[in-house]
PDB file of C-alpha atoms in Angstrom:
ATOM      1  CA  UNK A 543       0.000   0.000   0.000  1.00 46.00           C
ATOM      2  CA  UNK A 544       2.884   2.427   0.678  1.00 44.00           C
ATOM      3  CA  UNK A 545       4.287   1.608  -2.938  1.00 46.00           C
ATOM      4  CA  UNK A 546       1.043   2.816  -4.078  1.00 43.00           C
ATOM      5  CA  UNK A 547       0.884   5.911  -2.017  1.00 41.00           C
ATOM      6  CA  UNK A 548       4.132   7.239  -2.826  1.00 43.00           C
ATOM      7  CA  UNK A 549       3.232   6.339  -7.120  1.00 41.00           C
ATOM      8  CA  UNK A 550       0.324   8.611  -6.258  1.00 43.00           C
ATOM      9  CA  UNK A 551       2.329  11.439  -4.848  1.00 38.00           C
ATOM     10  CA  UNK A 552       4.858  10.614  -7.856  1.00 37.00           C
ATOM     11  CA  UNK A 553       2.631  11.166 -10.392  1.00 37.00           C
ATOM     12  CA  UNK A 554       1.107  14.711  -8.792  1.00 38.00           C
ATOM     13  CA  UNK A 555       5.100  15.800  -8.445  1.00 40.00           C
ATOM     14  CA  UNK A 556       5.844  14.767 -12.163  1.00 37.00           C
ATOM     15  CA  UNK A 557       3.038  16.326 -13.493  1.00 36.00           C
ATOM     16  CA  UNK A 558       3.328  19.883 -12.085  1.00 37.00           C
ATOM     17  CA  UNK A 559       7.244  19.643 -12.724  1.00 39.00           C
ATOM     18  CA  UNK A 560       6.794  18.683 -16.044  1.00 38.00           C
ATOM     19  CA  UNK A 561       3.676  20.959 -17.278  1.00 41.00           C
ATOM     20  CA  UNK A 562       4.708  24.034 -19.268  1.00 41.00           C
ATOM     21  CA  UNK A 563       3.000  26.978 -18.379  1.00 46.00           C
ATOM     22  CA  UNK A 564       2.626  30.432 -21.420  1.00 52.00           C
ATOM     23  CA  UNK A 565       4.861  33.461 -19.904  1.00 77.00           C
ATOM     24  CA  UNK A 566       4.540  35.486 -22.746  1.00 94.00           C
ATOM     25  CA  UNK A 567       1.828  37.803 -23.735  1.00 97.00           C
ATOM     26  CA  UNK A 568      -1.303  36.245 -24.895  1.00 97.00           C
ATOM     27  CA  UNK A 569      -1.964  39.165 -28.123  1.00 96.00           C
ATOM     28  CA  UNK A 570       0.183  39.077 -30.409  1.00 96.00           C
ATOM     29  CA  UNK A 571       2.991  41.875 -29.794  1.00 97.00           C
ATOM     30  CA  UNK A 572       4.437  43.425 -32.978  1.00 97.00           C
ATOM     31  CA  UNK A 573       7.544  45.715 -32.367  1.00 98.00           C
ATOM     32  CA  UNK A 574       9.942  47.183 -34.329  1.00 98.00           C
ATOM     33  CA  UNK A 575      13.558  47.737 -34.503  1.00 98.00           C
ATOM     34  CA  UNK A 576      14.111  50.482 -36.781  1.00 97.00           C
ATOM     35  CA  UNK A 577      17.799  49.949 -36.671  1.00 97.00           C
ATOM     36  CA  UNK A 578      17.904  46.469 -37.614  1.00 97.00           C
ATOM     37  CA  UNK A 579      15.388  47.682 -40.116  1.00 97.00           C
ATOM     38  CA  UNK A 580      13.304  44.886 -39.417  1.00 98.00           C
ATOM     39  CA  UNK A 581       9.395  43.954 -37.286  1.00 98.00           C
ATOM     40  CA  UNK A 582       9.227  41.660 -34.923  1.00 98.00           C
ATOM     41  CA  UNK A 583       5.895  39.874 -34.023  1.00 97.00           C
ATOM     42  CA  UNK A 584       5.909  38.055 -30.734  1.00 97.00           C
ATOM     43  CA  UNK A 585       3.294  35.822 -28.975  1.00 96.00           C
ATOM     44  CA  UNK A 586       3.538  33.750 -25.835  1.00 96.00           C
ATOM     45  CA  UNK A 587       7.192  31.909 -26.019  1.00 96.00           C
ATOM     46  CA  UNK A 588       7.662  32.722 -29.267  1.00 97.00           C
ATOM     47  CA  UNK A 589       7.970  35.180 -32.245  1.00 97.00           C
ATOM     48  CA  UNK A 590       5.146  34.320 -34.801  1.00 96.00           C
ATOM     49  CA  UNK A 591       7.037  36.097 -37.702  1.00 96.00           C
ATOM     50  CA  UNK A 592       9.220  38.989 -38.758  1.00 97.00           C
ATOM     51  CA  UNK A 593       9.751  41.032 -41.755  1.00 98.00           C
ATOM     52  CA  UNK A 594      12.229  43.934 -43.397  1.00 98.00           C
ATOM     53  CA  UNK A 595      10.702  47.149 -43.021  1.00 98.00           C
ATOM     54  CA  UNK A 596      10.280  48.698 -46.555  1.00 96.00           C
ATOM     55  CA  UNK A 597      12.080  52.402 -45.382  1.00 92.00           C
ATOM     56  CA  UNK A 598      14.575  52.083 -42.425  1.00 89.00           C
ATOM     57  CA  UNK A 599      14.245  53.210 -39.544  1.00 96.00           C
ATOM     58  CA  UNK A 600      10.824  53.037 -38.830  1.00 97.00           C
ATOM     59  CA  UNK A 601       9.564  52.875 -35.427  1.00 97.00           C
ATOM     60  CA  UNK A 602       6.346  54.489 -34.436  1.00 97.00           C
ATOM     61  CA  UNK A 603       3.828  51.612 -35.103  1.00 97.00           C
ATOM     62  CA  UNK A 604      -0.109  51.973 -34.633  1.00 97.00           C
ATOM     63  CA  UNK A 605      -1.971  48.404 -34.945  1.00 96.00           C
ATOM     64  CA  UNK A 606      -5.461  47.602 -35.436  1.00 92.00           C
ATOM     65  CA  UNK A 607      -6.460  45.164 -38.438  1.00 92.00           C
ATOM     66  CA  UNK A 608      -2.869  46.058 -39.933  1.00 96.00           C
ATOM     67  CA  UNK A 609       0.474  47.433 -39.201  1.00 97.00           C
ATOM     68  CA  UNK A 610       1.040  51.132 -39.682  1.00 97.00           C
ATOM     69  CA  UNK A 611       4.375  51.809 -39.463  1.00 98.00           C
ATOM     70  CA  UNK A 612       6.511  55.226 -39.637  1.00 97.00           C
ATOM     71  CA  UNK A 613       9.396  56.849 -39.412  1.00 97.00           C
ATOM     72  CA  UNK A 614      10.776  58.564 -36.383  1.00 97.00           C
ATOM     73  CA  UNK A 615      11.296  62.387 -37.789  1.00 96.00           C
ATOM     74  CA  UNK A 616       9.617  64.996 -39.552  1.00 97.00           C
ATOM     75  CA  UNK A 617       8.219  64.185 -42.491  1.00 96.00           C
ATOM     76  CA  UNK A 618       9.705  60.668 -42.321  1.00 97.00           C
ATOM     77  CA  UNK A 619       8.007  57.913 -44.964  1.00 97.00           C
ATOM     78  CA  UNK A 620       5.810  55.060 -43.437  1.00 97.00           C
ATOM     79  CA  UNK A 621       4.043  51.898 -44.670  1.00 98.00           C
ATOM     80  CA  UNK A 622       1.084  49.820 -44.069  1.00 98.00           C
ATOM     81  CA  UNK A 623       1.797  46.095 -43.444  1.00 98.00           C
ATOM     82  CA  UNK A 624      -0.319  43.156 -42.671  1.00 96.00           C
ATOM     83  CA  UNK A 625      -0.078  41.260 -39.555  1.00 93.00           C
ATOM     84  CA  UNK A 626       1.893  38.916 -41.742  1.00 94.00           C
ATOM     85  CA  UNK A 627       3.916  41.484 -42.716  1.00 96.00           C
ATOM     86  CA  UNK A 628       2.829  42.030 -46.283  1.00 98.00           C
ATOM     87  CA  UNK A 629       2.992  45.568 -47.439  1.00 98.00           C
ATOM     88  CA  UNK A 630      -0.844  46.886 -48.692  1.00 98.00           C
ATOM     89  CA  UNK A 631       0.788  49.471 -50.933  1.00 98.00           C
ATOM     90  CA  UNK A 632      -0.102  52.325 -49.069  1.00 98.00           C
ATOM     91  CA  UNK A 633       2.162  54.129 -47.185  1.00 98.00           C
ATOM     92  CA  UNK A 634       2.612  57.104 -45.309  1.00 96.00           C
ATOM     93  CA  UNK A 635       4.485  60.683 -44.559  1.00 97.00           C
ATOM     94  CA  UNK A 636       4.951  61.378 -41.234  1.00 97.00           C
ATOM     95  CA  UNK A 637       2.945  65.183 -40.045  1.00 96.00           C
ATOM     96  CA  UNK A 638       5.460  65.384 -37.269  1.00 96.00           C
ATOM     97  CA  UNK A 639       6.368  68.890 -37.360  1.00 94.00           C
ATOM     98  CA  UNK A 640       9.563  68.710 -34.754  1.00 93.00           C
ATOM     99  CA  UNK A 641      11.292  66.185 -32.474  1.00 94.00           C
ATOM    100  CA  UNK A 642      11.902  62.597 -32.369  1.00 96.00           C
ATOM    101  CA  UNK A 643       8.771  60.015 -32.118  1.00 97.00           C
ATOM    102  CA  UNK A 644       9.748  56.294 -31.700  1.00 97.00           C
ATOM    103  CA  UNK A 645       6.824  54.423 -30.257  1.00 97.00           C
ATOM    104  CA  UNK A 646       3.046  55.319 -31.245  1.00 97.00           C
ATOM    105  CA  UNK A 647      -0.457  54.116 -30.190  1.00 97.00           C
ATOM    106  CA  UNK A 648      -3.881  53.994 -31.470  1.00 97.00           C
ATOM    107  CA  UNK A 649      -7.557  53.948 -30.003  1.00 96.00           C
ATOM    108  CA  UNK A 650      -8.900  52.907 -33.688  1.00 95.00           C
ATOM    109  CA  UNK A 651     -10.252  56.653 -34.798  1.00 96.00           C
ATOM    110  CA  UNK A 652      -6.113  58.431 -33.845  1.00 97.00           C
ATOM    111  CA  UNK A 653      -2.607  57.703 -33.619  1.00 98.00           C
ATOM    112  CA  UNK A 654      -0.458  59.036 -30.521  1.00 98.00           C
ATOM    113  CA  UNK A 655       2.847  59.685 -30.442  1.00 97.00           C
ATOM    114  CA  UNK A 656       5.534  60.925 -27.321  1.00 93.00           C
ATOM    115  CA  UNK A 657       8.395  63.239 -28.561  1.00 93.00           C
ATOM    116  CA  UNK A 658      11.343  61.934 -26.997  1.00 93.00           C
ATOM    117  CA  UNK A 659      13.212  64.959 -24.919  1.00 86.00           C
ATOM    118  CA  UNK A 660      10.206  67.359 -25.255  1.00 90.00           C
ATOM    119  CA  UNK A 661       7.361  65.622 -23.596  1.00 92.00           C
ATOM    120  CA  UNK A 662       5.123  66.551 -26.083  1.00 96.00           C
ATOM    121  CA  UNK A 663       2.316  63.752 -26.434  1.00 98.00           C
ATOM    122  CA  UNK A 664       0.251  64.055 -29.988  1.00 98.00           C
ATOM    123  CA  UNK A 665      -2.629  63.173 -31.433  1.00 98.00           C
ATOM    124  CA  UNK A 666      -2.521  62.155 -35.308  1.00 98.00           C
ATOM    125  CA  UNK A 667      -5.003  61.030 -38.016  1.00 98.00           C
ATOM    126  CA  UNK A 668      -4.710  57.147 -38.359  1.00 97.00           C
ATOM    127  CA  UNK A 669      -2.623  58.270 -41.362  1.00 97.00           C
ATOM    128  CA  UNK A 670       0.039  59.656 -39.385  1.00 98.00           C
ATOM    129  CA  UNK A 671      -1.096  63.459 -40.682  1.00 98.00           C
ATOM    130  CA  UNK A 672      -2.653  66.344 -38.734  1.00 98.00           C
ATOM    131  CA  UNK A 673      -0.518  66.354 -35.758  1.00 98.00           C
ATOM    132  CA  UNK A 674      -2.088  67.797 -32.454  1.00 98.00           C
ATOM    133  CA  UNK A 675      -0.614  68.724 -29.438  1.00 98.00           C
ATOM    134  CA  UNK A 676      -2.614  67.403 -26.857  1.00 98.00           C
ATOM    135  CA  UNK A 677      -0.023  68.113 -23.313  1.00 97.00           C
ATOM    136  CA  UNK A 678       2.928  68.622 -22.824  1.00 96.00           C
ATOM    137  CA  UNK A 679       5.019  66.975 -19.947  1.00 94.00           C
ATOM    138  CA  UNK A 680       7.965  68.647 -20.123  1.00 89.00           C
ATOM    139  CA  UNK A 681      11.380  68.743 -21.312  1.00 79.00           C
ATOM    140  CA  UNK A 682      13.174  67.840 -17.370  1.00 77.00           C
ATOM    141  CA  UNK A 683      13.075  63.913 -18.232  1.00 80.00           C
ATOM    142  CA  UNK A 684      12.658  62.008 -21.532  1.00 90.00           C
ATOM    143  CA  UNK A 685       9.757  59.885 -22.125  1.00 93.00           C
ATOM    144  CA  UNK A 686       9.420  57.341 -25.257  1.00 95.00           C
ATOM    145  CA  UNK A 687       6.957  54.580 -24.559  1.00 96.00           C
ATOM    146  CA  UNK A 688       3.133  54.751 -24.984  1.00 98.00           C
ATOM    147  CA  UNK A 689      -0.065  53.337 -25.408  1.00 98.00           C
ATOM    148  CA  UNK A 690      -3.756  53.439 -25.524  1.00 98.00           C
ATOM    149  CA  UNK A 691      -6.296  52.519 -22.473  1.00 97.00           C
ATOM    150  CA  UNK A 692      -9.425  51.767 -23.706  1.00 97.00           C
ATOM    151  CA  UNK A 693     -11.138  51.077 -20.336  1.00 96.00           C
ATOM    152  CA  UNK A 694     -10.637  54.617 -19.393  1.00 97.00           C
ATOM    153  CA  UNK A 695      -9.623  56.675 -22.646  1.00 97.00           C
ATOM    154  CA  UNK A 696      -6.747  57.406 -21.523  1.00 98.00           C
ATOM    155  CA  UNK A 697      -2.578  56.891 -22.224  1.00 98.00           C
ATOM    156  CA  UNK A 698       0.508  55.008 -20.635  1.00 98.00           C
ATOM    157  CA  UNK A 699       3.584  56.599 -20.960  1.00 97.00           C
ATOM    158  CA  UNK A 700       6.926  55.261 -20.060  1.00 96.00           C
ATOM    159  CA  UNK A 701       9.680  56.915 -19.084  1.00 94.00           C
ATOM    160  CA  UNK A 702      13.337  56.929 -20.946  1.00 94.00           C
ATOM    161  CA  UNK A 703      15.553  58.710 -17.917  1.00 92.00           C
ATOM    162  CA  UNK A 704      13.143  57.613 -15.523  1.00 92.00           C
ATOM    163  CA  UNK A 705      12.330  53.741 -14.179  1.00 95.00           C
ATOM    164  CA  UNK A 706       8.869  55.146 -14.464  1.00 97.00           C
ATOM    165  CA  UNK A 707       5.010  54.040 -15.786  1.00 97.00           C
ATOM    166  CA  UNK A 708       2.322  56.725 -16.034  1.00 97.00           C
ATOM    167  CA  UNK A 709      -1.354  57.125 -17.147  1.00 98.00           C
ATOM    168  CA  UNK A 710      -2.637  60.407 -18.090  1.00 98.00           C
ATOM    169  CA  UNK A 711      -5.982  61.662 -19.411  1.00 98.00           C
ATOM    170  CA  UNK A 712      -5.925  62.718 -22.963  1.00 98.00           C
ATOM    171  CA  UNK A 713      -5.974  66.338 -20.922  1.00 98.00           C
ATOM    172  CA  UNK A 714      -2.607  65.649 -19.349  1.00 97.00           C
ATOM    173  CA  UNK A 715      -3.748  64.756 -15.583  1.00 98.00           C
ATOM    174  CA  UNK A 716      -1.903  62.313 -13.518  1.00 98.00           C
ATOM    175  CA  UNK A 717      -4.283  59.155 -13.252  1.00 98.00           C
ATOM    176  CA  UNK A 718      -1.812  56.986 -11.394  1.00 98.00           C
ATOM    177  CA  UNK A 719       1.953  56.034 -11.727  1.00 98.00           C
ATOM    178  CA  UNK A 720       4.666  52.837 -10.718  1.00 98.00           C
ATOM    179  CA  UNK A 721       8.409  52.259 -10.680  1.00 97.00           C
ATOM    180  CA  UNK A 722       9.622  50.025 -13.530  1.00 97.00           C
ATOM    181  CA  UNK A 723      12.595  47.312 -13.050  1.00 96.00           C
ATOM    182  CA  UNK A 724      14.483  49.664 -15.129  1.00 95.00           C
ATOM    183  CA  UNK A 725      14.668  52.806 -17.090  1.00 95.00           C
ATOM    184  CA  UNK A 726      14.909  53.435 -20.667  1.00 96.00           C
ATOM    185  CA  UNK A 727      11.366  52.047 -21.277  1.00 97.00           C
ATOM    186  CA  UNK A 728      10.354  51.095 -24.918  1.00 97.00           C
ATOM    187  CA  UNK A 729       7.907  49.166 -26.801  1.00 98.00           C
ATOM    188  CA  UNK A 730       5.130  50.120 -24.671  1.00 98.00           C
ATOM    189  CA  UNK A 731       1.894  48.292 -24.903  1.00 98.00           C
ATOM    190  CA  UNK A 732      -1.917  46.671 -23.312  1.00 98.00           C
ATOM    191  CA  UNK A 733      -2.569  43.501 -24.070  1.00 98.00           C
ATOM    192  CA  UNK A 734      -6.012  43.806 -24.634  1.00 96.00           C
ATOM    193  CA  UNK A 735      -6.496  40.142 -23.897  1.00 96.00           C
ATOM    194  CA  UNK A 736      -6.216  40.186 -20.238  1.00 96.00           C
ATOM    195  CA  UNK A 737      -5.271  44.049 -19.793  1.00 97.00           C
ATOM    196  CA  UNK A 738      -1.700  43.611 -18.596  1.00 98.00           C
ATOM    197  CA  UNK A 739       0.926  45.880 -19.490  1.00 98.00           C
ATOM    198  CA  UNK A 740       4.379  45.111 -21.725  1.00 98.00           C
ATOM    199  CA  UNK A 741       7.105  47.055 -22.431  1.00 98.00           C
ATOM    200  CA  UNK A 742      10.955  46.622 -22.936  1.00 98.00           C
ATOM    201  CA  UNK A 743      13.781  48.407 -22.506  1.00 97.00           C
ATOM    202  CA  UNK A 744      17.068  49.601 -24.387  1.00 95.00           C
ATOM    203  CA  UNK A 745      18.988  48.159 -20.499  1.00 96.00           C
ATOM    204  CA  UNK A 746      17.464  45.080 -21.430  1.00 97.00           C
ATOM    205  CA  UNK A 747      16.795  43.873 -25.160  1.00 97.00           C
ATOM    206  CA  UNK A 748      15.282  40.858 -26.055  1.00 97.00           C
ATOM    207  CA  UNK A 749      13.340  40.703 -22.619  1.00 98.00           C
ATOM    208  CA  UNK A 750       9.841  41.923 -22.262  1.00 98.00           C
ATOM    209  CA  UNK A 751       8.148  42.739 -18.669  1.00 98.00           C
ATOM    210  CA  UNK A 752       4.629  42.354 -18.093  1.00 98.00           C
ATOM    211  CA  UNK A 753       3.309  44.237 -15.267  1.00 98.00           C
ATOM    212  CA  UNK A 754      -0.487  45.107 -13.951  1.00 98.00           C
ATOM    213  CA  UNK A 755      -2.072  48.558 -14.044  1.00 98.00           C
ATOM    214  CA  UNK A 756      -1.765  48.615 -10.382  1.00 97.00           C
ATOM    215  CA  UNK A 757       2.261  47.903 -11.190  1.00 98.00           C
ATOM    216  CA  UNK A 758       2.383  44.373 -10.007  1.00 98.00           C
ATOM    217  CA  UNK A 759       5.264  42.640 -11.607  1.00 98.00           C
ATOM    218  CA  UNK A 760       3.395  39.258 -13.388  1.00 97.00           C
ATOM    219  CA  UNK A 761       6.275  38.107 -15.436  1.00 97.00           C
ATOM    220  CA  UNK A 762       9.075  38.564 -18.188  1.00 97.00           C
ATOM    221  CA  UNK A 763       9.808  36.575 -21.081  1.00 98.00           C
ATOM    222  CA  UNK A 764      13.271  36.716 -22.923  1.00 98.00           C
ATOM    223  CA  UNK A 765      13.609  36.296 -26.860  1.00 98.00           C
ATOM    224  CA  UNK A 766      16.646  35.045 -27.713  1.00 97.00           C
ATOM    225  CA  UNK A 767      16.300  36.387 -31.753  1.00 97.00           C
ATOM    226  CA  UNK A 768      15.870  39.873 -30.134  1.00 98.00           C
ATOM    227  CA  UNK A 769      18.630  40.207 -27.749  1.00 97.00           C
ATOM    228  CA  UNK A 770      20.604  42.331 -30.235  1.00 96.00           C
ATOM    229  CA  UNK A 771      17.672  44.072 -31.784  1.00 98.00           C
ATOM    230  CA  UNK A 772      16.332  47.968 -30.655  1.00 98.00           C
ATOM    231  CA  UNK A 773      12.722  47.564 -30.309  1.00 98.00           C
ATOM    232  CA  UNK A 774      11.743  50.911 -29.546  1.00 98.00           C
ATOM    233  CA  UNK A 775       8.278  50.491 -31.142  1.00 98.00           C
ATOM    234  CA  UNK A 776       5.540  48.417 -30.032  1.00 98.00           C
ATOM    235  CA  UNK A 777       2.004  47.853 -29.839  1.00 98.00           C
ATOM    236  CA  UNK A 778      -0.755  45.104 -29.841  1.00 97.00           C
ATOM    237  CA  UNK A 779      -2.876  43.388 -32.982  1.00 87.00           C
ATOM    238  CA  UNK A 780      -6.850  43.826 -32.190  1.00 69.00           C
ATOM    239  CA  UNK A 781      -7.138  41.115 -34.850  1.00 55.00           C
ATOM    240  CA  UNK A 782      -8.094  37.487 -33.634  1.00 45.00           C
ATOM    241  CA  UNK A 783      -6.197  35.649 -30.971  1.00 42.00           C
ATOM    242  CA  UNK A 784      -3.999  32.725 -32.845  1.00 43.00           C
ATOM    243  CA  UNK A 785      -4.329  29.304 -31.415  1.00 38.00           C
ATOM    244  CA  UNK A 786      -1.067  28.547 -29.324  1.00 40.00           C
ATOM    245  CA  UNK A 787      -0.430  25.156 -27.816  1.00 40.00           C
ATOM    246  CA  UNK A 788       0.647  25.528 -24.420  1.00 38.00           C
ATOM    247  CA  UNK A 789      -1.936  26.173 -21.979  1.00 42.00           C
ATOM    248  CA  UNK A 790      -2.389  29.719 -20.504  1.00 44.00           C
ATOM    249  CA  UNK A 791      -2.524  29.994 -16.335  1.00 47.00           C
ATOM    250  CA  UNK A 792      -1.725  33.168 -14.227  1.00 48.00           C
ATOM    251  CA  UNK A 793      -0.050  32.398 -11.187  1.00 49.00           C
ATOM    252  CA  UNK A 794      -3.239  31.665  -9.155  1.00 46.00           C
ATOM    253  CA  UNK A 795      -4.580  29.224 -11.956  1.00 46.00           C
ATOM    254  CA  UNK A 796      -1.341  27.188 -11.546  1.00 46.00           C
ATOM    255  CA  UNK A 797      -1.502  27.817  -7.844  1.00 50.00           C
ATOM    256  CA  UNK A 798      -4.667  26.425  -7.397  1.00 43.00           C
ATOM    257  CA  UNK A 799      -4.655  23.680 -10.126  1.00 43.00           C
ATOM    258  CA  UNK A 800      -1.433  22.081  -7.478  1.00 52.00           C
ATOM    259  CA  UNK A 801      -3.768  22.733  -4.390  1.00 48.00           C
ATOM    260  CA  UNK A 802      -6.251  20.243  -6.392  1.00 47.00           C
ATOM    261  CA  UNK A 803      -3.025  17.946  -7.551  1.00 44.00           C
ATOM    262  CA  UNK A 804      -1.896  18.062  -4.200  1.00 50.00           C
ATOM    263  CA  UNK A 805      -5.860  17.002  -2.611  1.00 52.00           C
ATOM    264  CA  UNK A 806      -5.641  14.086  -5.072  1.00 43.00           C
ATOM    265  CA  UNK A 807      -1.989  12.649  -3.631  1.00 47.00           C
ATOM    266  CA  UNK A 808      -3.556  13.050   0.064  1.00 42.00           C
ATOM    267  CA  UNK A 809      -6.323  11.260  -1.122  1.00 46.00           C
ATOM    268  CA  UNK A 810      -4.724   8.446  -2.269  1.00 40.00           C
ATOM    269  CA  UNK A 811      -3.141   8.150   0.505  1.00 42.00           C
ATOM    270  CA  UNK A 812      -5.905   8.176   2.581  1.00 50.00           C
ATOM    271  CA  UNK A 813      -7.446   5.047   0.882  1.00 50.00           C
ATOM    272  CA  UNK A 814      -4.284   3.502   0.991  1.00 50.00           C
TER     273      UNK A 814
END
């Protein structure tokens, strides 16, 4: 009977050491490294595809049903990719009038854009034209990363010379803030599949943190094809999830999935 018990217990142990658990985001997370003049698109543990960007660098990306990409400076180029990285033939000229722009957003009807070293956040058509100053933060630190909140119309900004995560109204005010693991924050992004946060950084590339609005730390994930490549860009597909194969838990999922693992070992001991 003790033979038995201990297989029992065995078999909970093996199962919850040996079951492989998604880290990375659940959306997939398209980001590009205007540098290596290249897009990246990443999902869970792995990157789904990439592609050469058409005019390099381009950074800024806004993602809905497509990929539209641009260049960082005034009256930079730009082109519209599919999530498969297909250029659509149309492309773009940047409205940005002054400054540097490397990561962009989009709430479907605008783009958004943070000038890097000015802290001037702006509005665009989803053409990358009409540029609109919407606040200004304020040239004492450098900001670069930011997205769009759709739960309360409002924007994430990350900051470049400061380990810092902020939401603002589309009026400028201070919603709420959090420290970041580190500074130089790029590639800033909501996964709108669970509402988490991602972003990288230039301290760091290749390795993505994930972090909740309330800036709880949830987990990282490393990609080893992107450890030499500056994503300053990034931003999330609204287009349908793709099937992965490993299974998706949070931490309390897997947490309580060994509780119930852990009930079945006692209970075969019990009968034992």
């Amino acid at each position: 009977m003790a033979s038995r018990a201990r297989c029992g217990v065995v078999v909970v142990a093996v199962f919850l050491c040996t079951a492989t658990w998604a880290a990375g985001p659940i959306s997939q997370y398209c980001l590009s490294a205007g540098d290596q003049a290249t897009n990246w698109v990443v999902q869970d543990a792995a990157v789904v595809t990439s592609w050469a960007q058409r005019i390099s660098p381009e950074y800024p990306v806004a993602v809905g049903t497509t990929v539209r990409a641009v260049g960082y400076g005034p009256g930079d180029p730009g082109t519209e990719y599919t999530l498969a990285g297909v250029q659509t033939g149309v492309t773009y000229v940047s409205g940005l009038v002054a400054g540097d722009m490397y990561d962009g957003a989009s709430d479907g009807v605008y783009n958004y854009g943070m000038i890097y070293g000015t802290g001037e956040v702006i509005r665009f058509d989803l053409d990358w034209s009409n540029p609109v100053v919407l606040f200004n933060l304020g040239a004492t630190s450098a900001y670069l990363g930011i997205t769009y909140d759709p739960t309360n119309n409002s924007l994430w900004i990350g900051g470049w010379s400061s380990a810092t995560i902020s939401n603002y109204t589309l009026a400028g005010a201070l919603i709420s803030s959090f420290a970041a693991p580190t500074s130089s924050i790029t590639s800033l992004a909501l996964d709108p599949a669970d509402n988490t946060l991602w972003f990288g950084s230039q301290n760091t590339q290749g390795t993505f943190y994930q972090y909740s609005k309330a800036g709880v730390q949830l987990s990282t994930e490393t990609y080893p094809s992107l450890v030499s490549q500056n994503t300053l860009g990034g931003e999330f597909s609204a287009e349908p999830l793709v099937a992965v194969d490993v299974p998706t838990l949070g931490p309390i999922g897997i947490a309580v999935l060994g509780v119930l693992l852990a009930g079945i070992g006692v209970a075969i001991l019990s009968r034992m």
